[in-house]
mmCIF file of C-alpha atoms in Angstrom:
data_model
loop_
_atom_site.group_PDB
_atom_site.id
_atom_site.type_symbol
_atom_site.label_atom_id
_atom_site.label_comp_id
_atom_site.label_asym_id
_atom_site.label_seq_id
_atom_site.Cartn_x
_atom_site.Cartn_y
_atom_site.Cartn_z
ATOM 1 C CA MET A 572 72.087 -72.454 -18.944
ATOM 2 C CA THR A 573 72.217 -70.906 -15.520
ATOM 3 C CA LYS A 574 70.643 -67.585 -14.700
ATOM 4 C CA VAL A 575 72.326 -65.386 -12.124
ATOM 5 C CA LYS A 576 70.788 -62.245 -10.656
ATOM 6 C CA VAL A 577 73.291 -59.708 -9.373
ATOM 7 C CA PHE A 578 72.364 -56.738 -7.189
ATOM 8 C CA VAL A 579 74.875 -53.912 -6.898
ATOM 9 C CA THR A 580 74.065 -51.242 -4.327
ATOM 10 C CA LEU A 581 75.881 -48.233 -2.928
ATOM 11 C CA LYS A 582 77.259 -48.793 0.568
ATOM 12 C CA GLU A 583 75.138 -47.367 3.384
ATOM 13 C CA SER A 584 77.735 -44.703 4.138
ATOM 14 C CA VAL A 585 77.877 -43.422 0.534
ATOM 15 C CA LEU A 586 75.628 -40.537 -0.529
ATOM 16 C CA ASP A 587 73.176 -41.343 -3.333
ATOM 17 C CA PRO A 588 72.368 -38.098 -5.200
ATOM 18 C CA GLN A 589 70.371 -39.950 -7.873
ATOM 19 C CA GLY A 590 68.195 -41.521 -5.176
ATOM 20 C CA ALA A 591 67.783 -38.143 -3.456
ATOM 21 C CA ALA A 592 66.649 -36.598 -6.760
ATOM 22 C CA VAL A 593 64.059 -39.335 -7.294
ATOM 23 C CA GLN A 594 62.843 -38.944 -3.701
ATOM 24 C CA GLY A 595 62.486 -35.180 -4.253
ATOM 25 C CA SER A 596 60.498 -35.726 -7.445
ATOM 26 C CA LEU A 597 58.225 -38.253 -5.758
ATOM 27 C CA ALA A 598 57.608 -35.790 -2.899
ATOM 28 C CA LYS A 599 56.631 -33.068 -5.395
ATOM 29 C CA MET A 600 54.289 -35.525 -7.108
ATOM 30 C CA GLY A 601 52.425 -36.123 -3.851
ATOM 31 C CA TYR A 602 54.264 -39.172 -2.546
ATOM 32 C CA GLY A 603 55.600 -37.546 0.606
ATOM 33 C CA GLU A 604 55.467 -40.874 2.465
ATOM 34 C CA VAL A 605 58.561 -42.027 0.597
ATOM 35 C CA ALA A 606 61.233 -41.258 3.180
ATOM 36 C CA ASP A 607 64.251 -42.560 1.309
ATOM 37 C CA VAL A 608 65.251 -43.882 -2.110
ATOM 38 C CA ARG A 609 68.469 -45.752 -2.871
ATOM 39 C CA ILE A 610 69.268 -46.701 -6.450
ATOM 40 C CA GLY A 611 71.421 -49.601 -7.510
ATOM 41 C CA LYS A 612 72.021 -51.856 -10.464
ATOM 42 C CA TYR A 613 70.333 -55.133 -11.240
ATOM 43 C CA LEU A 614 72.076 -57.501 -13.669
ATOM 44 C CA GLU A 615 70.803 -60.734 -15.145
ATOM 45 C CA LEU A 616 73.593 -62.989 -16.378
ATOM 46 C CA THR A 617 72.948 -66.047 -18.535
ATOM 47 C CA ILE A 618 75.836 -68.471 -18.140
ATOM 48 C CA SER A 619 76.318 -71.436 -20.428
ATOM 49 C CA GLU A 620 77.556 -74.787 -19.176
ATOM 50 C CA THR A 621 80.977 -74.552 -17.600
ATOM 51 C CA THR A 622 83.269 -76.789 -15.587
ATOM 52 C CA ARG A 623 84.088 -73.894 -13.280
ATOM 53 C CA ASP A 624 82.216 -73.258 -10.055
ATOM 54 C CA ILE A 625 79.482 -70.724 -10.840
ATOM 55 C CA ASP A 626 79.569 -69.090 -7.416
ATOM 56 C CA SER A 627 83.278 -68.364 -7.484
ATOM 57 C CA VAL A 628 83.191 -67.232 -11.135
ATOM 58 C CA VAL A 629 80.371 -64.748 -10.429
ATOM 59 C CA LYS A 630 82.145 -63.487 -7.298
ATOM 60 C CA GLU A 631 85.294 -62.895 -9.386
ATOM 61 C CA MET A 632 83.350 -61.018 -12.078
ATOM 62 C CA CYS A 633 81.696 -58.810 -9.466
ATOM 63 C CA GLU A 634 85.008 -57.973 -7.797
ATOM 64 C CA LYS A 635 86.782 -57.266 -11.089
ATOM 65 C CA LEU A 636 84.167 -55.556 -13.232
ATOM 66 C CA LEU A 637 80.547 -55.464 -12.154
ATOM 67 C CA ALA A 638 80.875 -53.646 -8.836
ATOM 68 C CA ASN A 639 83.178 -50.934 -7.582
ATOM 69 C CA THR A 640 83.866 -52.484 -4.202
ATOM 70 C CA VAL A 641 85.238 -49.238 -2.780
ATOM 71 C CA ILE A 642 81.766 -47.685 -2.742
ATOM 72 C CA GLU A 643 79.456 -50.553 -3.680
ATOM 73 C CA ASP A 644 78.220 -53.802 -2.164
ATOM 74 C CA TYR A 645 76.986 -56.708 -4.235
ATOM 75 C CA ARG A 646 75.061 -59.898 -3.737
ATOM 76 C CA PHE A 647 73.829 -62.496 -6.174
ATOM 77 C CA GLU A 648 71.371 -65.359 -6.528
ATOM 78 C CA VAL A 649 72.066 -68.363 -8.742
ATOM 79 C CA GLU A 650 69.021 -69.873 -10.427
ATOM 80 C CA GLU A 651 69.164 -73.167 -12.253
ATOM 81 C CA GLU A 652 67.359 -73.210 -15.620
ATOM 82 C CA ASN A 653 66.846 -75.987 -18.215
ATOM 83 C CA MET B 862 58.566 -48.092 7.977
ATOM 84 C CA THR B 863 58.058 -50.353 5.014
ATOM 85 C CA LYS B 864 60.855 -51.304 2.671
ATOM 86 C CA VAL B 865 60.000 -51.869 -0.983
ATOM 87 C CA LYS B 866 62.394 -53.333 -3.527
ATOM 88 C CA VAL B 867 61.688 -52.328 -7.113
ATOM 89 C CA PHE B 868 63.273 -54.019 -10.132
ATOM 90 C CA VAL B 869 63.122 -52.186 -13.448
ATOM 91 C CA THR B 870 64.288 -54.174 -16.478
ATOM 92 C CA LEU B 871 64.295 -53.590 -20.204
ATOM 93 C CA LYS B 872 61.636 -55.560 -22.054
ATOM 94 C CA GLU B 873 62.870 -58.754 -23.721
ATOM 95 C CA SER B 874 62.401 -57.261 -27.187
ATOM 96 C CA VAL B 875 64.472 -54.140 -26.446
ATOM 97 C CA LEU B 876 68.194 -54.131 -27.250
ATOM 98 C CA ASP B 877 70.493 -53.594 -24.267
ATOM 99 C CA PRO B 878 73.758 -52.032 -25.525
ATOM 100 C CA GLN B 879 75.060 -51.532 -21.970
ATOM 101 C CA GLY B 880 74.558 -55.225 -21.262
ATOM 102 C CA ALA B 881 76.214 -56.162 -24.557
ATOM 103 C CA ALA B 882 79.236 -53.999 -23.665
ATOM 104 C CA VAL B 883 79.574 -55.679 -20.269
ATOM 105 C CA GLN B 884 79.245 -59.117 -21.874
ATOM 106 C CA GLY B 885 81.991 -58.191 -24.368
ATOM 107 C CA SER B 886 84.280 -57.023 -21.578
ATOM 108 C CA LEU B 887 83.671 -60.193 -19.586
ATOM 109 C CA ALA B 888 84.471 -62.303 -22.661
ATOM 110 C CA LYS B 889 87.775 -60.442 -23.128
ATOM 111 C CA MET B 890 88.578 -61.000 -19.465
ATOM 112 C CA GLY B 891 88.229 -64.758 -19.891
ATOM 113 C CA TYR B 892 84.604 -65.239 -18.910
ATOM 114 C CA GLY B 893 83.403 -66.577 -22.256
ATOM 115 C CA GLU B 894 80.769 -68.718 -20.550
ATOM 116 C CA VAL B 895 78.656 -65.612 -19.935
ATOM 117 C CA ALA B 896 76.254 -65.837 -22.874
ATOM 118 C CA ASP B 897 74.112 -62.811 -22.119
ATOM 119 C CA VAL B 898 73.963 -59.820 -19.793
ATOM 120 C CA ARG B 899 70.906 -57.629 -19.231
ATOM 121 C CA ILE B 900 71.195 -54.563 -17.039
ATOM 122 C CA GLY B 901 68.367 -52.974 -15.127
ATOM 123 C CA LYS B 902 67.751 -50.761 -12.141
ATOM 124 C CA TYR B 903 67.235 -51.795 -8.567
ATOM 125 C CA LEU B 904 65.554 -49.322 -6.212
ATOM 126 C CA GLU B 905 65.059 -49.565 -2.477
ATOM 127 C CA LEU B 906 62.250 -47.346 -1.215
ATOM 128 C CA THR B 907 61.689 -46.645 2.471
ATOM 129 C CA ILE B 908 58.077 -45.678 3.009
ATOM 130 C CA SER B 909 56.831 -44.177 6.268
ATOM 131 C CA GLU B 910 53.454 -45.018 7.728
ATOM 132 C CA THR B 911 50.607 -44.132 5.433
ATOM 133 C CA THR B 912 46.866 -44.730 5.247
ATOM 134 C CA ARG B 913 47.162 -45.469 1.538
ATOM 135 C CA ASP B 914 47.571 -48.970 0.176
ATOM 136 C CA ILE B 915 51.312 -49.539 -0.304
ATOM 137 C CA ASP B 916 50.900 -51.822 -3.307
ATOM 138 C CA SER B 917 48.802 -49.391 -5.302
ATOM 139 C CA VAL B 918 50.982 -46.406 -4.330
ATOM 140 C CA VAL B 919 54.153 -48.187 -5.483
ATOM 141 C CA LYS B 920 52.452 -49.298 -8.713
ATOM 142 C CA GLU B 921 51.458 -45.659 -9.375
ATOM 143 C CA MET B 922 54.993 -44.398 -8.719
ATOM 144 C CA CYS B 923 56.447 -47.001 -11.075
ATOM 145 C CA GLU B 924 53.995 -46.127 -13.847
ATOM 146 C CA LYS B 925 54.490 -42.374 -13.465
ATOM 147 C CA LEU B 926 58.189 -41.984 -12.688
ATOM 148 C CA LEU B 927 60.329 -44.989 -11.869
ATOM 149 C CA ALA B 928 59.891 -47.010 -15.050
ATOM 150 C CA ASN B 929 59.436 -46.076 -18.677
ATOM 151 C CA THR B 930 56.691 -48.558 -19.439
ATOM 152 C CA VAL B 931 57.157 -48.218 -23.192
ATOM 153 C CA ILE B 932 60.483 -50.047 -23.035
ATOM 154 C CA GLU B 933 60.724 -51.270 -19.448
ATOM 155 C CA ASP B 934 59.022 -53.798 -17.199
ATOM 156 C CA TYR B 935 58.915 -53.498 -13.445
ATOM 157 C CA ARG B 936 58.143 -55.657 -10.475
ATOM 158 C CA PHE B 937 58.377 -54.999 -6.772
ATOM 159 C CA GLU B 938 58.489 -56.761 -3.409
ATOM 160 C CA VAL B 939 57.064 -55.202 -0.257
ATOM 161 C CA GLU B 940 58.912 -56.037 2.943
ATOM 162 C CA GLU B 941 57.522 -55.160 6.334
ATOM 163 C CA GLU B 942 60.080 -53.661 8.743
ATOM 164 C CA ASN B 943 59.839 -52.538 12.421
#
């Protein structure tokens, strides 16, 4: 089994209203030092043994389903396990 | 400015229907080797200079707003910047 961590984030140029809402709430709660909040997705994939190259398979999955590459960036880390 | 990366994930014991849906879609798309998908949140906080201790402030924010500690776990990494 291989564990892969995928991070999907909005591109810098894309507005993040959810992040802005969280930042506003934090400010009201007394955490005015938080200047900016950006919210993304964090996925943990467990991949069973395969003859395919993990890196290229994960890249394909990100491009096709996990990230919307028009407005989102992604990166991933492959972790060996067992 | 300090950058903090926060990872909020569902606890192991909590069902993740969103992850199950993504895993099902991946299987239909020909990625049957993906045995499990868990989906969480990934937040990037930018924190301006403060006299408070960053670690304890971030912990407080997670407990109070960013994570629902009944069903979610969180961890964070503090990165110095500029």
